[in-house]
Short mmCIF file of C-alpha atoms in Angstrom, two decimals:
data_model
loop_
_atom_site.label_atom_id
_atom_site.label_comp_id
_atom_site.label_asym_id
_atom_site.label_seq_id
_atom_site.Cartn_x
_atom_site.Cartn_y
_atom_site.Cartn_z
CA UNK A 11 60.93 22.49 -104.89
CA UNK A 12 64.28 21.93 -106.64
CA UNK A 13 64.55 23.69 -110.18
CA UNK A 14 66.86 22.58 -112.56
CA UNK A 15 68.41 24.55 -115.50
CA UNK A 16 67.41 23.59 -119.29
CA UNK A 17 70.66 22.40 -120.05
CA UNK A 18 71.40 20.25 -116.77
CA UNK A 19 67.50 18.48 -117.86
CA UNK A 20 69.17 18.12 -121.63
CA UNK A 21 71.98 16.34 -120.11
CA UNK A 22 70.51 14.23 -117.63
CA UNK A 23 68.03 12.91 -120.44
CA UNK A 24 71.01 12.73 -123.20
CA UNK A 25 73.40 10.47 -120.16
CA UNK A 26 70.40 8.38 -118.98
CA UNK A 27 69.63 7.15 -122.45
CA UNK A 28 72.84 7.00 -123.53
CA UNK A 29 73.70 4.55 -120.26
CA UNK A 30 71.06 2.53 -120.77
CA UNK A 31 71.51 1.55 -124.46
CA UNK A 32 75.24 1.45 -123.34
CA UNK A 33 74.39 -1.07 -120.68
CA UNK A 34 72.41 -3.74 -123.25
CA UNK A 35 75.65 -3.44 -125.70
CA UNK A 36 78.02 -3.66 -122.72
CA UNK A 37 75.98 -6.71 -121.55
CA UNK A 38 75.77 -8.14 -125.14
CA UNK A 39 79.64 -7.84 -125.06
CA UNK A 40 80.38 -9.26 -121.39
CA UNK A 41 78.01 -12.29 -122.46
CA UNK A 42 80.21 -12.77 -125.51
CA UNK A 43 83.43 -12.14 -123.45
CA UNK A 44 82.11 -14.96 -120.77
CA UNK A 45 81.18 -17.67 -123.33
CA UNK A 46 84.43 -17.67 -125.06
CA UNK A 47 86.33 -17.71 -121.38
CA UNK A 48 84.31 -20.62 -120.16
CA UNK A 49 84.33 -22.09 -123.42
CA UNK A 50 88.06 -22.10 -124.78
CA UNK A 51 90.45 -24.24 -123.06
CA UNK A 52 93.22 -22.38 -121.45
CA UNK A 53 95.76 -23.26 -124.62
CA UNK A 54 93.20 -21.85 -126.40
CA UNK A 55 92.81 -18.69 -124.77
CA UNK A 56 96.20 -17.73 -124.47
CA UNK A 57 96.25 -17.58 -128.31
CA UNK A 58 93.11 -15.56 -127.99
CA UNK A 59 94.73 -13.48 -125.14
CA UNK A 60 97.52 -12.71 -127.41
CA UNK A 61 95.65 -12.35 -131.05
CA UNK A 62 93.21 -9.50 -128.91
CA UNK A 63 96.70 -7.59 -127.19
CA UNK A 64 98.54 -8.17 -130.85
CA UNK A 65 95.35 -6.42 -132.59
CA UNK A 66 95.45 -3.52 -129.78
CA UNK A 67 98.92 -2.77 -130.61
CA UNK A 68 98.50 -2.70 -134.45
CA UNK A 69 95.38 -0.80 -133.93
CA UNK A 70 97.17 1.99 -131.59
CA UNK A 71 100.42 2.14 -134.10
CA UNK A 72 98.32 2.46 -136.82
CA UNK A 73 96.45 5.91 -135.32
CA UNK A 74 100.00 7.60 -133.67
CA UNK A 75 97.43 10.65 -133.24
CA UNK A 76 95.49 11.04 -135.67
CA UNK A 77 92.75 10.83 -133.56
CA UNK A 78 94.09 13.52 -131.50
CA UNK A 79 94.52 15.93 -134.58
CA UNK A 80 91.42 14.77 -135.75
CA UNK A 81 89.69 15.84 -132.44
CA UNK A 82 91.44 18.87 -132.22
CA UNK A 83 91.14 20.40 -135.79
CA UNK A 84 87.47 18.65 -136.05
CA UNK A 85 86.08 21.04 -132.98
CA UNK A 86 86.76 23.95 -135.00
CA UNK A 87 85.75 22.82 -138.08
CA UNK A 88 83.05 20.30 -137.60
CA UNK A 89 80.17 22.61 -138.55
CA UNK A 90 81.55 23.33 -142.47
CA UNK A 91 81.15 20.58 -144.36
CA UNK A 92 83.93 21.19 -147.22
CA UNK A 93 86.65 21.67 -144.50
CA UNK A 94 85.40 18.42 -142.55
CA UNK A 95 85.08 16.64 -145.21
CA UNK A 96 88.84 17.10 -146.25
CA UNK A 97 89.99 17.01 -142.95
CA UNK A 98 88.50 13.21 -142.65
CA UNK A 99 89.92 12.11 -146.00
CA UNK A 100 93.33 13.46 -145.36
CA UNK A 101 93.26 11.34 -142.27
CA UNK A 102 92.24 8.50 -143.77
CA UNK A 103 94.98 8.64 -146.26
CA UNK A 104 97.47 8.88 -143.27
CA UNK A 105 96.34 6.13 -141.55
CA UNK A 106 96.35 3.72 -144.26
CA UNK A 107 99.77 4.80 -144.11
CA UNK A 108 100.39 4.02 -140.49
CA UNK A 109 98.46 0.79 -140.76
CA UNK A 110 101.18 -0.66 -143.41
CA UNK A 111 103.86 0.24 -141.03
CA UNK A 112 102.12 -1.28 -138.00
CA UNK A 113 101.64 -4.50 -139.69
CA UNK A 114 104.86 -5.25 -140.44
CA UNK A 115 106.17 -4.31 -137.20
CA UNK A 116 103.69 -5.81 -135.15
CA UNK A 117 103.60 -9.08 -137.13
CA UNK A 118 106.68 -10.52 -136.49
CA UNK A 119 105.93 -10.52 -132.95
CA UNK A 120 102.62 -11.80 -132.97
CA UNK A 121 103.77 -14.82 -134.81
CA UNK A 122 106.67 -15.42 -132.62
CA UNK A 123 104.41 -15.28 -129.26
CA UNK A 124 102.07 -17.81 -130.64
CA UNK A 125 104.44 -20.01 -131.98
CA UNK A 126 106.27 -19.92 -128.51
CA UNK A 127 103.13 -20.70 -126.61
CA UNK A 128 102.54 -23.83 -128.62
CA UNK A 129 100.51 -22.77 -131.65
CA UNK A 130 101.39 -24.62 -134.94
CA UNK A 131 102.46 -22.39 -137.72
CA UNK A 132 99.81 -22.98 -139.82
CA UNK A 133 97.50 -21.84 -137.20
CA UNK A 134 99.44 -18.53 -136.05
CA UNK A 135 99.62 -17.54 -139.45
CA UNK A 136 96.01 -18.12 -140.12
CA UNK A 137 94.84 -16.49 -136.58
CA UNK A 138 97.75 -13.34 -138.01
CA UNK A 139 95.48 -12.75 -141.46
CA UNK A 140 92.21 -12.87 -139.63
CA UNK A 141 93.82 -9.76 -136.81
CA UNK A 142 94.69 -8.17 -140.25
CA UNK A 143 91.04 -8.35 -141.34
CA UNK A 144 90.03 -6.93 -138.63
CA UNK A 145 92.56 -4.10 -138.20
CA UNK A 146 91.91 -3.27 -141.61
CA UNK A 147 88.08 -2.77 -140.98
CA UNK A 148 89.34 -0.58 -137.72
CA UNK A 149 90.99 1.86 -139.43
CA UNK A 150 88.62 3.06 -141.09
CA UNK A 151 86.23 2.97 -137.99
CA UNK A 152 88.75 4.85 -136.14
CA UNK A 153 88.81 7.64 -138.42
CA UNK A 154 85.13 8.38 -139.47
CA UNK A 155 83.47 7.79 -135.81
CA UNK A 156 84.77 11.40 -135.30
CA UNK A 157 81.64 12.35 -137.21
CA UNK A 158 78.89 11.57 -135.22
CA UNK A 159 80.66 12.18 -132.21
CA UNK A 160 81.13 15.49 -133.33
CA UNK A 161 77.59 15.81 -134.67
CA UNK A 162 76.46 14.76 -130.83
CA UNK A 163 73.98 12.02 -133.30
CA UNK A 164 74.12 9.72 -129.97
CA UNK A 165 71.20 7.54 -131.57
CA UNK A 166 73.72 6.44 -134.52
CA UNK A 167 76.27 6.26 -131.88
CA UNK A 168 74.64 3.52 -130.34
CA UNK A 169 73.39 1.67 -132.94
CA UNK A 170 77.45 1.61 -134.66
CA UNK A 171 77.73 -0.19 -131.44
CA UNK A 172 75.05 -2.28 -131.19
CA UNK A 173 75.03 -3.61 -134.63
CA UNK A 174 78.53 -5.86 -134.20
CA UNK A 175 77.64 -6.69 -130.75
CA UNK A 176 74.61 -8.21 -131.37
CA UNK A 177 76.32 -9.94 -134.46
CA UNK A 178 79.23 -11.24 -132.40
CA UNK A 179 76.93 -12.74 -129.69
CA UNK A 180 74.75 -14.38 -132.40
CA UNK A 181 78.51 -16.02 -134.27
CA UNK A 182 79.75 -17.25 -131.23
CA UNK A 183 77.11 -18.92 -130.09
CA UNK A 184 76.71 -20.53 -133.72
CA UNK A 185 80.55 -21.49 -133.09
CA UNK A 186 79.57 -22.91 -129.36
CA UNK A 187 76.95 -25.24 -130.69
CA UNK A 188 79.64 -26.79 -133.73
CA UNK A 189 83.09 -25.32 -133.10
CA UNK A 190 84.54 -22.47 -131.20
CA UNK A 191 88.48 -22.57 -130.79
CA UNK A 192 90.59 -19.28 -130.65
CA UNK A 193 90.76 -18.66 -134.45
CA UNK A 194 87.19 -18.70 -134.53
CA UNK A 195 86.76 -16.33 -132.12
CA UNK A 196 88.89 -13.87 -133.54
CA UNK A 197 87.40 -14.15 -137.14
CA UNK A 198 83.78 -13.68 -135.49
CA UNK A 199 85.64 -10.15 -134.02
CA UNK A 200 86.82 -9.09 -136.96
CA UNK A 201 83.85 -9.67 -138.93
CA UNK A 202 82.11 -7.92 -136.53
CA UNK A 203 84.32 -4.78 -136.71
CA UNK A 204 83.63 -4.78 -140.74
CA UNK A 205 80.00 -5.06 -140.35
CA UNK A 206 80.04 -2.02 -137.94
CA UNK A 207 82.34 -0.19 -140.58
CA UNK A 208 79.75 -1.30 -143.78
CA UNK A 209 77.61 0.72 -141.14
CA UNK A 210 79.39 3.77 -140.63
CA UNK A 211 80.43 4.34 -144.18
CA UNK A 212 76.65 4.47 -145.14
CA UNK A 213 75.83 7.04 -142.45
CA UNK A 214 79.20 9.01 -142.56
CA UNK A 215 78.81 9.99 -146.14
CA UNK A 216 75.10 12.20 -144.99
CA UNK A 217 77.66 14.22 -143.43
CA UNK A 218 80.74 14.64 -145.52
CA UNK A 219 81.49 14.17 -148.76
CA UNK A 220 83.70 11.11 -149.26
CA UNK A 221 85.35 12.48 -152.34
CA UNK A 222 86.45 15.72 -151.00
CA UNK A 223 90.08 16.10 -151.77
CA UNK A 224 92.69 16.14 -149.07
CA UNK A 225 94.25 19.11 -147.42
CA UNK A 226 97.58 19.86 -147.29
CA UNK A 227 97.13 22.37 -144.32
CA UNK A 228 95.31 19.38 -142.37
CA UNK A 229 97.93 16.93 -143.04
CA UNK A 230 101.12 19.03 -141.73
CA UNK A 231 98.54 20.01 -138.87
CA UNK A 232 97.44 15.86 -137.84
CA UNK A 233 101.45 15.02 -139.24
CA UNK A 234 103.02 17.59 -136.24
CA UNK A 235 100.54 15.94 -133.68
CA UNK A 236 101.88 12.51 -134.79
CA UNK A 237 105.25 13.53 -134.72
CA UNK A 238 104.78 14.52 -130.81
CA UNK A 239 102.80 11.65 -130.11
CA UNK A 240 104.58 9.00 -132.29
CA UNK A 241 107.47 8.52 -129.60
CA UNK A 242 104.51 8.37 -126.89
CA UNK A 243 102.30 5.98 -129.02
CA UNK A 244 105.12 3.38 -129.88
CA UNK A 245 105.71 3.90 -126.01
CA UNK A 246 102.73 2.83 -124.95
CA UNK A 247 102.18 0.48 -127.37
CA UNK A 248 104.65 -1.81 -125.66
CA UNK A 249 103.56 -0.85 -122.44
CA UNK A 250 99.87 -1.20 -123.10
CA UNK A 251 100.40 -4.72 -123.11
CA UNK A 252 103.40 -5.42 -120.92
CA UNK A 253 101.37 -7.59 -118.91
CA UNK A 254 100.93 -10.41 -121.59
CA UNK A 255 104.61 -9.90 -122.53
CA UNK A 256 106.36 -10.47 -119.63
CA UNK A 257 104.08 -13.08 -118.92
CA UNK A 258 104.79 -14.87 -121.73
CA UNK A 259 108.89 -14.11 -121.14
CA UNK A 260 108.84 -15.57 -117.53
CA UNK A 261 105.54 -17.32 -116.63
CA UNK A 262 103.69 -19.96 -118.98
CA UNK A 263 100.63 -20.06 -121.54
CA UNK A 264 98.66 -20.90 -118.39
CA UNK A 265 99.78 -18.09 -116.82
CA UNK A 266 98.73 -15.79 -120.21
CA UNK A 267 95.23 -17.41 -120.04
CA UNK A 268 94.77 -16.27 -116.74
CA UNK A 269 95.62 -12.72 -117.10
CA UNK A 270 93.61 -12.43 -120.21
CA UNK A 271 90.47 -13.95 -118.34
CA UNK A 272 90.71 -11.73 -115.52
CA UNK A 273 91.56 -8.65 -117.72
CA UNK A 274 88.02 -9.58 -118.91
CA UNK A 275 86.34 -7.31 -116.14
CA UNK A 276 87.62 -4.34 -117.78
CA UNK A 277 84.64 -4.67 -119.39
CA UNK A 278 83.07 -3.34 -116.87
CA UNK A 279 84.62 0.41 -117.29
CA UNK A 280 83.33 0.51 -121.15
CA UNK A 281 80.39 1.64 -120.68
CA UNK A 282 82.41 4.95 -118.63
CA UNK A 283 84.32 4.56 -121.86
CA UNK A 284 81.83 4.56 -123.95
CA UNK A 285 80.32 7.62 -122.69
CA UNK A 286 83.27 9.45 -122.62
CA UNK A 287 84.28 9.01 -126.27
CA UNK A 288 80.67 9.66 -127.59
CA UNK A 289 79.41 12.45 -125.45
CA UNK A 290 82.07 13.89 -122.79
CA UNK A 291 85.05 14.35 -125.21
CA UNK A 292 83.85 15.66 -128.11
CA UNK A 293 81.81 18.42 -125.60
CA UNK A 294 85.79 19.15 -124.61
CA UNK A 295 86.50 19.71 -127.71
CA UNK A 296 84.05 21.95 -128.68
CA UNK A 297 84.58 24.12 -125.55
CA UNK A 298 86.79 27.09 -125.90
CA UNK A 299 85.94 28.88 -122.04
CA UNK A 300 89.75 28.41 -120.11
CA UNK A 301 87.31 28.49 -116.84
CA UNK A 302 84.96 25.78 -118.20
CA UNK A 303 87.33 23.76 -119.40
CA UNK A 304 89.52 23.60 -116.20
CA UNK A 305 86.31 22.85 -113.99
CA UNK A 306 84.96 19.81 -116.50
CA UNK A 307 88.23 19.07 -117.11
CA UNK A 308 88.39 17.83 -112.89
CA UNK A 309 84.77 17.38 -112.90
CA UNK A 310 85.45 13.82 -115.67
CA UNK A 311 88.48 12.96 -113.93
CA UNK A 312 86.64 13.07 -110.18
CA UNK A 313 83.66 11.03 -111.43
CA UNK A 314 85.63 8.48 -113.07
CA UNK A 315 87.74 7.95 -109.65
CA UNK A 316 84.07 7.70 -107.56
CA UNK A 317 82.82 5.26 -110.23
CA UNK A 318 86.29 3.06 -109.92
CA UNK A 319 86.42 3.48 -106.17
CA UNK A 320 82.58 2.00 -105.85
CA UNK A 321 83.37 -0.82 -108.28
CA UNK A 322 86.55 -1.56 -106.40
CA UNK A 323 84.61 -2.16 -102.93
CA UNK A 324 82.19 -4.04 -105.05
CA UNK A 325 84.78 -6.73 -106.35
CA UNK A 326 86.24 -6.69 -102.66
CA UNK A 327 83.09 -7.81 -101.37
CA UNK A 328 82.10 -10.41 -103.33
CA UNK A 329 85.13 -11.85 -104.96
CA UNK A 330 83.68 -15.58 -104.95
CA UNK A 331 80.63 -14.38 -106.93
CA UNK A 332 83.02 -12.57 -109.88
CA UNK A 333 84.93 -15.68 -110.30
CA UNK A 334 82.60 -17.70 -110.83
CA UNK A 335 81.62 -16.23 -113.72
CA UNK A 336 84.70 -16.61 -115.18
CA UNK A 337 84.55 -20.50 -114.58
CA UNK A 338 85.86 -23.12 -112.56
CA UNK A 339 89.50 -23.16 -114.09
CA UNK A 340 89.98 -19.37 -112.49
CA UNK A 341 87.94 -19.92 -108.99
CA UNK A 342 91.62 -19.38 -107.23
CA UNK A 343 92.67 -15.98 -108.62
CA UNK A 344 90.98 -13.91 -105.20
CA UNK A 345 94.36 -11.95 -104.91
CA UNK A 346 94.91 -11.85 -108.11
CA UNK A 347 91.14 -10.32 -108.75
CA UNK A 348 91.63 -7.44 -106.19
CA UNK A 349 94.82 -7.00 -108.22
CA UNK A 350 94.03 -6.32 -111.73
CA UNK A 351 90.95 -4.41 -110.52
CA UNK A 352 93.31 -2.10 -108.92
CA UNK A 353 95.32 -2.11 -112.26
CA UNK A 354 92.13 -1.62 -114.56
CA UNK A 355 90.80 1.38 -112.07
CA UNK A 356 93.97 3.16 -112.43
CA UNK A 357 94.41 3.10 -116.16
CA UNK A 358 91.04 3.80 -116.68
CA UNK A 359 91.78 6.89 -114.91
CA UNK A 360 94.97 7.54 -116.22
CA UNK A 361 93.38 7.11 -119.88
CA UNK A 362 90.51 9.35 -118.91
CA UNK A 363 92.93 11.95 -118.26
CA UNK A 364 95.01 11.69 -121.46
CA UNK A 365 91.38 11.30 -123.85
CA UNK A 366 90.87 14.61 -122.96
CA UNK A 367 94.13 15.97 -123.07
CA UNK A 368 94.61 14.61 -126.36
CA UNK A 369 90.97 16.06 -127.37
CA UNK A 370 93.05 19.46 -127.28
CA UNK A 371 95.89 18.15 -128.55
CA UNK A 372 97.35 19.28 -125.32
CA UNK A 373 100.62 16.45 -125.78
CA UNK A 374 103.84 18.96 -126.40
CA UNK A 375 105.42 17.63 -123.83
CA UNK A 376 103.83 13.77 -123.38
CA UNK A 377 107.57 12.43 -124.91
CA UNK A 378 108.58 12.95 -120.93
CA UNK A 379 106.68 9.89 -119.66
CA UNK A 380 109.40 7.79 -121.72
CA UNK A 381 112.20 8.42 -119.29
CA UNK A 382 110.50 8.58 -116.20
CA UNK A 383 108.15 5.61 -116.79
CA UNK A 384 111.49 3.38 -117.69
CA UNK A 385 113.66 4.71 -115.09
CA UNK A 386 110.72 3.26 -112.74
CA UNK A 387 110.42 -0.34 -114.23
CA UNK A 388 114.05 -0.50 -114.56
CA UNK A 389 113.80 -0.13 -110.49
CA UNK A 390 110.58 -2.37 -110.55
CA UNK A 391 112.73 -5.32 -112.08
CA UNK A 392 114.40 -5.56 -109.03
CA UNK A 393 111.72 -5.27 -106.72
CA UNK A 394 109.28 -7.56 -108.01
CA UNK A 395 108.96 -10.87 -109.00
CA UNK A 396 107.84 -11.29 -112.32
CA UNK A 397 107.25 -14.78 -112.49
CA UNK A 398 103.67 -14.20 -110.64
CA UNK A 399 100.73 -12.95 -111.92
CA UNK A 400 100.58 -10.63 -109.15
CA UNK A 401 104.01 -9.25 -109.46
CA UNK A 402 103.72 -8.29 -113.25
CA UNK A 403 99.94 -7.05 -112.13
CA UNK A 404 102.05 -5.02 -109.50
CA UNK A 405 104.50 -3.69 -112.21
CA UNK A 406 101.74 -2.37 -114.78
CA UNK A 407 100.23 -0.67 -111.27
CA UNK A 408 102.86 1.13 -110.53
CA UNK A 409 104.17 1.88 -113.99
CA UNK A 410 101.39 4.22 -114.44
CA UNK A 411 102.34 6.81 -111.85
CA UNK A 412 104.89 8.72 -114.18
CA UNK A 413 101.92 8.73 -116.96
CA UNK A 414 99.36 10.32 -114.13
CA UNK A 415 101.59 13.00 -113.14
CA UNK A 416 102.78 14.09 -116.45
CA UNK A 417 98.69 14.17 -117.41
CA UNK A 418 98.52 16.68 -114.66
CA UNK A 419 101.28 18.73 -115.76
CA UNK A 420 99.64 18.51 -119.43
CA UNK A 421 96.39 20.02 -118.39
CA UNK A 422 97.83 22.55 -116.75
CA UNK A 423 100.46 23.76 -119.21
CA UNK A 424 97.44 23.35 -121.91
CA UNK A 425 95.14 25.53 -120.27
CA UNK A 426 97.91 28.38 -119.39
CA UNK A 427 98.91 28.06 -123.57
CA UNK A 428 95.16 28.04 -124.57
CA UNK A 429 93.92 30.71 -126.84
CA UNK A 430 89.97 30.25 -127.92
CA UNK A 431 89.12 29.88 -131.53
#
């Protein structure tokens, strides 16, 4: 008869409970995404794709390493209410400054992409305003989410995700029976983020003091991480959206919509990402044993790879059925579907590795990915046909190879210099 340790039983129960609720949350998100894909024509869905892409860029720029600093410092001080409160308020102040910079930098590009692909000036301006509304909510959420995660408040983490998922679907259904276009879809996403922020603010005040003063030591420590990561952040802010940018430049509105629709399949990894962000990364951040860190790192990456291969096999066997979900206008994208699946899986694995490295602030040499990736991409410009969706997706896959190699180096260097607190 098999006997399991109490710790193994605890983790099995925690993960099974977390994953079961995440299935509901991601199921709601998947239905919302399909509703938008199947309802909007390709022109409107192209605008929605651009808006989502640019809002993601603003969110990444407004973080620029703050989350990594929060995780690394928070893993040491989360049990001290006063110190943890100072850390949170310091991070919030820094993120406000960075969000202003991100809005100024990304807004003109967003307007240009929308207008150059057929949107009226008035519609483009309205979409940008709605994007900034969502960013306003996201900058607070990005900092405060660390509180329930480090306290391992699993029920609260799930509720925080469930409330906006339900509200978004309800609002989309209402819009579906009245008038649903790109602007309304983006507005609904932003409103759901505002609701999520209100719930999160109300709960975190039980663990932190919202009136605590900022801490200059934490300010400089987070700032050091930001300075280390900022070249990487700016670079990967562009790289993360490179597919949409290249399609916008070399392709057309129809291509943008097709790439955006296929990218909906990334929701499959949302459950895995939620488990990593909600349970695994905070646990990894709290671990201070070099031996355990090394073992946990490769266990997490190995499981992510295995799940990715299983998903890829499923997509290869049932491409027609999967494309049917997206609607008739995307039914012909068989080869593109398989390539986007490979790209999504590879991005996911690299993202997992980066998330684990960031949770320990093992980012000292992350700048090296910029010249190595650029060198790779310059070579790819001469080898691939970027006027096709296949060429653009392959460009994204091969561009990620330097980052994959670098994350392995960062992990080994981080462990070599690591000192337990």
